[in-house]
Amino acid sequence: MKRYGKFPKINSSEITSESNYLNRRTLIKRAGAAIIPCQFLTKNPVSASSLDLSYSRAIDSGQGFYTSETKTPLEDVKKYCNFYEFGTGKTDPEKHSHSLTVDPWSLDVQGEVRSPGTLHLEDILSSFELEERIYRLRCVEAWSMVIPWIGFPLSKLLARFEPKSSAKYVEFRTLYRPSEMPGTRSLFGSIDWPYREGLRIDEAMHPLSLMAIGLYGKTLPNQNGAPIRLVVPWKYGFKSIKSIVSIRLVRSRPSTTWEKIAPDEYGFYANVNPEVSHPRWSQRTERRLPNSLFNPRRINTKLFNGYTEQVASLYTGMDLRKYF
Ligand SMILES: Nc1nc2c(c(=O)[nH]1)N[C@H]1C(S)=C(S)[C@@H](COP(=O)(O)O)O[C@H]1N2
Ligand SMILES: [Mo]
């Protein structure tokens, strides 16, 4: 990614310990339907049965929902992040995202749909069955992780708003709240906030496209895109937009953040492809985190991040070099 200026540091008194958006009220409303944050458990002991997280485990059904590859430890998933709203350094999101208010949260869905509207996070959590997906995440910067997400298919969310046949693309937007996002207050950045991403409608409806609300059995850490984010495992990580507040179904291809900044470096499709180099580095291999000087864990990058069987048909007849 490109380099931007340094970001203002926030002082440590603003940083609270582990923050969590599920308060008692939410939990009672949801009647133990989903994820119980451990912070809640330590403060307010609950019966053992509530400890059961009700999401279905990822299984190897041949749909790409599961991989047996070694998972990236939770500590690394939480520490090594890209979330430019909180700064450009890998550990900035972990340091600065405590200030993000994730409750209340709502998601507005508009555009080419029969029933547009706003859903509160609580409604979202009680509407959809939660499932685990163990996915590879391949960043365009040539590092990768294996993460056990918890969420539900994006297709189920979109279906609820009844897309019209005129809906050809889906545009996503991240929250833009400068008071809580030091990275957006930088005078040197060239990002036109809010962070935006997009998918073609058939990509959005693909069963692998996931709305994640948790990882490793818990609600999402703020730095990983709390309280709700997209995960598109066959595309470079920048497509997997975090902390989403708005979804619009549209007729034509939306403008997206990284494509707008450097269209020759970051395409709209951004399908993982070892054959198509980034202008400044090769995409043939990747560092599987956590790695070190002595254990570099460099592995070959696979076409569509290893999800070819599931997604190749979306791109039949398309020149993947042209539509990178
Ligand atoms: N809003 C927003 N979403 C974002 C980003 C960002 O800077 N802002 N970074 C993207 C990039 S480049 C990657 S690799 C993934 C990283 O997700 P993770 O930090 O949870 O591993 O988030 C993506 N989503
Ligand atoms: Mo990335």
Coordinates of C-alpha atoms and ligand atoms in Angstrom, one line a residue:
M1 CA 0.0 0.0 0.0
K2 CA 1.0 3.6 -0.3
R3 CA 2.6 5.4 2.5
Y4 CA 0.9 8.4 4.1
G5 CA 1.9 10.8 6.8
K6 CA 2.1 9.9 10.5
F7 CA -1.1 9.9 12.4
P8 CA -1.8 11.7 15.7
K9 CA -1.5 9.5 18.7
I10 CA -4.3 9.4 21.2
N11 CA -3.4 9.4 24.8
S12 CA -3.7 6.2 26.8
S13 CA -6.5 7.5 29.0
E14 CA -8.7 7.4 26.0
I15 CA -7.9 3.7 25.5
T16 CA -10.2 1.4 27.5
S17 CA -9.6 -2.3 27.9
E18 CA -11.2 -4.8 25.7
S19 CA -14.4 -3.1 24.4
N20 CA -17.5 -4.9 23.5
Y21 CA -20.7 -3.9 21.9
L22 CA -23.0 -6.4 23.6
N23 CA -24.4 -5.1 26.8
R24 CA -26.8 -6.8 29.1
R25 CA -29.8 -5.4 27.3
T26 CA -28.7 -6.7 23.9
L27 CA -27.9 -10.1 25.4
I28 CA -31.3 -10.5 27.0
K29 CA -33.0 -9.4 23.8
R30 CA -31.2 -11.9 21.9
A31 CA -32.0 -14.6 24.4
G32 CA -28.6 -16.2 24.2
A33 CA -29.0 -16.6 20.4
A34 CA -25.5 -15.9 19.5
I35 CA -22.2 -15.0 20.8
I36 CA -21.5 -14.3 24.5
P37 CA -18.6 -11.9 24.9
C38 CA -16.1 -13.2 27.5
Q39 CA -15.9 -9.7 29.0
F40 CA -19.5 -10.0 29.9
L41 CA -19.0 -13.4 31.4
T42 CA -16.3 -12.2 33.8
K43 CA -18.3 -9.3 34.9
N44 CA -21.7 -10.9 35.1
P45 CA -21.5 -14.7 35.7
V46 CA -24.2 -16.5 33.6
S47 CA -25.3 -20.0 33.6
A48 CA -23.2 -22.6 32.0
S49 CA -25.7 -23.2 29.2
S50 CA -25.2 -19.6 27.9
L51 CA -21.6 -20.5 27.4
D52 CA -22.6 -22.5 24.4
L53 CA -22.0 -20.4 21.3
S54 CA -24.8 -21.1 18.9
Y55 CA -23.1 -21.0 15.6
S56 CA -22.6 -24.0 13.4
R57 CA -19.0 -25.2 13.0
A58 CA -17.3 -25.0 9.7
I59 CA -17.4 -28.3 7.9
D60 CA -15.5 -29.6 4.9
S61 CA -18.4 -29.8 2.5
G62 CA -16.4 -29.0 -0.6
Q63 CA -17.8 -25.4 -0.8
G64 CA -14.7 -23.8 0.6
F65 CA -16.2 -23.0 3.9
Y66 CA -13.5 -24.8 5.8
T67 CA -9.7 -25.3 5.6
S68 CA -7.6 -27.6 7.7
E69 CA -4.6 -25.2 7.3
T70 CA -3.1 -24.0 10.6
K71 CA -5.1 -21.1 11.9
T72 CA -3.4 -17.8 12.5
P73 CA -3.3 -17.3 16.3
L74 CA -5.9 -14.8 17.7
E75 CA -3.2 -12.6 19.0
D76 CA -1.7 -12.1 15.5
V77 CA -5.2 -11.6 13.9
K78 CA -5.8 -8.8 16.5
K79 CA -2.3 -7.2 16.3
Y80 CA -1.5 -7.1 12.6
C81 CA -4.2 -5.2 10.9
N82 CA -5.0 -2.9 8.0
F83 CA -7.7 -0.4 9.0
Y84 CA -6.5 3.0 7.8
E85 CA -9.3 4.9 9.7
F86 CA -7.1 4.2 12.7
G87 CA -3.7 4.8 11.1
T88 CA -1.5 3.2 8.5
G89 CA 0.7 1.2 10.8
K90 CA -0.1 -2.5 11.3
T91 CA -0.5 -2.1 15.0
D92 CA -2.3 1.3 14.9
P93 CA -5.8 -0.3 14.6
E94 CA -5.2 -2.4 17.7
K95 CA -3.9 0.7 19.6
H96 CA -6.5 3.2 18.5
S97 CA -9.7 1.4 17.7
H98 CA -10.8 1.1 21.4
S99 CA -12.5 4.5 20.9
L100 CA -14.9 3.2 18.3
T101 CA -18.5 3.1 19.4
V102 CA -20.0 -0.1 18.1
D103 CA -23.3 0.0 20.1
P104 CA -25.7 1.3 18.9
W105 CA -25.0 0.4 15.3
S106 CA -27.3 0.3 12.3
L107 CA -26.9 -0.7 8.7
D108 CA -28.8 1.1 6.0
V109 CA -29.7 -0.7 2.8
Q110 CA -30.9 1.4 -0.1
G111 CA -31.0 1.6 -3.9
E112 CA -32.3 -1.0 -6.3
V113 CA -34.3 -3.0 -3.7
R114 CA -38.0 -3.4 -3.2
S115 CA -37.9 -2.8 0.6
P116 CA -35.1 -0.4 1.5
G117 CA -34.5 0.3 5.2
T118 CA -32.3 0.4 8.2
L119 CA -31.6 -2.6 10.4
H120 CA -30.2 -2.3 13.9
L121 CA -27.4 -4.6 14.7
E122 CA -29.6 -6.5 17.2
D123 CA -32.1 -7.2 14.5
I124 CA -29.4 -8.5 12.2
L125 CA -28.0 -10.8 14.9
S126 CA -31.4 -12.2 15.7
S127 CA -32.4 -12.7 12.0
F128 CA -29.7 -14.8 10.7
E129 CA -28.3 -18.1 11.7
L130 CA -24.6 -17.8 12.5
E131 CA -22.0 -20.1 11.0
E132 CA -18.3 -20.5 11.3
R133 CA -16.2 -20.2 8.2
I134 CA -12.5 -20.9 8.2
Y135 CA -11.1 -18.8 5.4
R136 CA -7.7 -17.8 4.0
L137 CA -7.3 -14.0 3.9
R138 CA -4.7 -12.8 1.3
C139 CA -3.7 -9.2 1.5
V140 CA -2.5 -7.5 -1.7
E141 CA 0.7 -6.7 0.2
A142 CA 1.6 -10.4 0.0
W143 CA 0.9 -11.6 3.5
S144 CA -1.9 -14.0 4.5
M145 CA -3.7 -15.4 7.5
V146 CA -6.2 -18.2 8.2
I147 CA -9.1 -16.9 10.2
P148 CA -12.2 -18.7 11.8
W149 CA -14.9 -16.1 11.2
I150 CA -18.5 -16.2 12.5
G151 CA -21.2 -14.7 10.4
F152 CA -23.9 -15.3 7.8
P153 CA -23.9 -15.2 4.0
L154 CA -24.2 -11.7 2.5
S155 CA -26.8 -13.2 0.1
K156 CA -29.2 -13.8 3.0
L157 CA -28.9 -10.2 4.1
L158 CA -29.5 -8.8 0.6
A159 CA -32.4 -11.1 0.0
R160 CA -34.2 -9.6 3.0
F161 CA -34.3 -6.2 1.2
E162 CA -35.5 -7.8 -2.1
P163 CA -33.1 -6.8 -4.8
K164 CA -34.6 -5.7 -8.1
S165 CA -33.3 -7.1 -11.4
S166 CA -31.8 -3.6 -12.0
A167 CA -29.3 -4.2 -9.2
K168 CA -26.1 -5.0 -10.9
Y169 CA -23.5 -4.1 -8.2
V170 CA -23.4 -3.6 -4.5
E171 CA -21.6 -0.7 -2.9
F172 CA -20.5 -0.9 0.8
R173 CA -19.4 2.0 3.0
T174 CA -17.5 2.1 6.3
L175 CA -18.5 4.3 9.2
Y176 CA -16.8 7.7 8.9
R177 CA -16.6 9.3 12.3
P178 CA -13.4 11.4 12.6
S179 CA -13.9 12.0 16.4
E180 CA -13.2 8.3 16.9
M181 CA -11.0 7.6 14.0
P182 CA -7.6 9.3 14.2
G183 CA -6.5 8.1 10.8
T184 CA -9.3 10.0 9.1
R185 CA -8.1 13.2 10.7
S186 CA -4.7 13.1 9.0
L187 CA -4.0 16.1 6.8
F188 CA -1.6 14.0 4.7
G189 CA -3.8 11.2 3.7
S190 CA -5.2 10.9 0.2
I191 CA -8.2 8.7 1.1
D192 CA -11.5 10.2 0.3
W193 CA -13.5 8.9 3.3
P194 CA -15.6 7.0 3.9
Y195 CA -13.8 3.8 2.8
R196 CA -15.9 2.3 0.0
E197 CA -15.9 -1.1 -1.6
G198 CA -18.0 -2.9 -4.2
L199 CA -18.9 -6.2 -5.7
R200 CA -20.7 -7.3 -8.8
I201 CA -24.2 -8.7 -7.8
D202 CA -23.3 -12.3 -8.6
E203 CA -20.1 -12.0 -6.5
A204 CA -22.2 -10.6 -3.7
M205 CA -24.7 -13.5 -3.9
H206 CA -21.9 -16.1 -4.0
P207 CA -22.2 -18.4 -1.0
L208 CA -18.5 -17.7 0.0
S209 CA -19.3 -13.9 0.5
L210 CA -19.7 -13.5 4.2
M211 CA -20.9 -10.8 6.6
A212 CA -18.7 -11.5 9.6
I213 CA -19.7 -10.4 13.1
G214 CA -17.2 -12.5 15.0
L215 CA -14.0 -14.5 14.9
Y216 CA -12.5 -17.2 17.1
G217 CA -15.9 -17.7 18.8
K218 CA -16.2 -14.0 20.0
T219 CA -17.6 -10.8 18.7
L220 CA -15.2 -9.0 16.3
P221 CA -12.4 -7.0 17.9
N222 CA -12.8 -3.4 16.9
Q223 CA -9.6 -3.5 14.9
N224 CA -10.9 -6.3 12.7
G225 CA -14.0 -4.4 11.6
A226 CA -16.5 -4.5 14.5
P227 CA -19.4 -4.8 14.7
I228 CA -20.0 -6.1 11.1
R229 CA -17.7 -6.5 8.1
L230 CA -17.5 -8.2 4.7
V231 CA -15.2 -11.1 4.0
V232 CA -14.6 -12.1 0.4
P233 CA -11.9 -14.8 0.6
W234 CA -11.0 -15.1 -3.1
K235 CA -10.2 -11.4 -3.4
Y236 CA -7.4 -9.3 -2.0
G237 CA -8.1 -8.3 1.6
F238 CA -8.9 -4.6 0.7
K239 CA -12.2 -5.8 -0.7
S240 CA -13.2 -7.1 2.7
I241 CA -14.5 -3.8 4.0
K242 CA -14.8 -3.3 7.8
S243 CA -17.3 -1.6 10.1
I244 CA -20.1 -1.3 7.4
V245 CA -22.9 1.2 7.9
S246 CA -24.3 1.4 4.4
I247 CA -25.0 -0.9 1.5
R248 CA -26.5 0.3 -1.8
L249 CA -27.6 -1.9 -4.6
V250 CA -26.8 0.0 -7.8
R251 CA -27.0 -0.1 -11.6
S252 CA -23.4 0.7 -12.5
R253 CA -20.0 -0.1 -11.1
P254 CA -19.3 1.9 -8.0
S255 CA -16.1 3.8 -7.4
T256 CA -14.0 2.1 -4.7
T257 CA -11.4 3.4 -2.4
W258 CA -8.2 1.8 -3.5
E259 CA -9.1 1.7 -7.2
K260 CA -9.7 5.5 -6.9
I261 CA -6.3 6.1 -5.3
A262 CA -4.3 4.0 -7.7
P263 CA -6.3 2.5 -10.5
D264 CA -3.1 0.9 -12.1
E265 CA -2.3 -0.8 -8.8
Y266 CA -5.6 -1.9 -7.3
G267 CA -8.4 -3.0 -9.6
F268 CA -12.1 -3.3 -8.9
Y269 CA -12.1 -7.1 -9.2
A270 CA -8.9 -7.6 -7.1
N271 CA -9.2 -11.4 -7.5
V272 CA -6.1 -13.1 -6.0
N273 CA -3.9 -14.0 -8.9
P274 CA -0.2 -15.1 -8.8
E275 CA 0.1 -14.4 -12.5
V276 CA -0.8 -10.8 -12.3
S277 CA 1.9 -8.8 -10.5
H278 CA 1.3 -5.6 -8.6
P279 CA 3.3 -3.0 -10.5
R280 CA 5.7 -2.8 -7.5
W281 CA 5.9 -6.4 -6.4
S282 CA 5.2 -10.0 -7.4
Q283 CA 2.1 -11.8 -6.3
R284 CA 3.5 -15.3 -6.8
T285 CA 4.1 -15.9 -3.1
E286 CA 2.9 -14.8 0.3
R287 CA 4.0 -14.7 3.9
R288 CA 1.7 -16.8 6.0
L289 CA 1.5 -15.1 9.4
P290 CA 2.9 -15.3 12.0
N291 CA 6.3 -15.5 10.4
S292 CA 9.7 -14.5 11.4
L293 CA 13.2 -14.1 10.0
F294 CA 14.0 -17.7 11.0
N295 CA 10.6 -19.1 9.9
P296 CA 9.6 -17.1 6.9
R297 CA 6.6 -19.3 6.0
R298 CA 6.7 -18.2 2.4
I299 CA 4.1 -20.2 0.4
N300 CA 2.9 -20.1 -3.2
T301 CA -0.1 -17.9 -3.8
K302 CA -3.0 -19.7 -5.5
L303 CA -5.4 -18.4 -8.2
F304 CA -8.5 -17.0 -6.5
N305 CA -6.7 -17.7 -3.2
G306 CA -7.4 -21.4 -3.6
Y307 CA -11.1 -21.0 -4.2
T308 CA -11.0 -21.6 -8.0
E309 CA -13.4 -24.5 -7.9
Q310 CA -16.0 -22.4 -6.2
V311 CA -15.6 -19.1 -8.0
A312 CA -14.0 -19.5 -11.4
S313 CA -17.4 -19.7 -13.2
L314 CA -18.1 -16.1 -12.1
Y315 CA -15.3 -15.0 -14.5
T316 CA -15.8 -17.3 -17.5
G317 CA -14.6 -15.5 -20.6
M318 CA -13.1 -12.6 -18.7
D319 CA -9.5 -11.5 -19.3
L320 CA -8.2 -11.6 -15.7
R321 CA -5.2 -9.5 -16.7
K322 CA -7.4 -6.7 -18.0
Y323 CA -9.9 -7.0 -15.2
F324 CA -7.4 -7.3 -12.3
Ligands
LIG1 N1 -12.8 0.3 6.3 C1 -11.7 -0.4 6.0 N2 -11.8 -1.7 5.7 C2 -10.7 -2.4 5.4 C3 -9.4 -1.7 5.4 C4 -9.3 -0.4 5.8 O1 -8.3 0.3 5.8 N3 -10.5 0.3 6.1 N4 -8.3 -2.5 5.0 C5 -8.5 -3.7 4.2 C6 -7.3 -4.5 4.0 S1 -6.1 -3.9 3.0 C7 -7.2 -5.7 4.5 S2 -5.9 -6.7 4.2 C8 -8.2 -6.3 5.5 C9 -7.5 -6.7 6.8 O2 -8.4 -7.3 7.7 P1 -7.9 -7.7 9.1 O3 -7.1 -6.5 9.6 O4 -9.1 -8.0 9.9 O5 -7.0 -8.9 8.9 O6 -9.2 -5.3 5.8 C10 -9.7 -4.5 4.7 N5 -10.8 -3.7 5.1
MO2 MO -4.8 -5.7 2.4

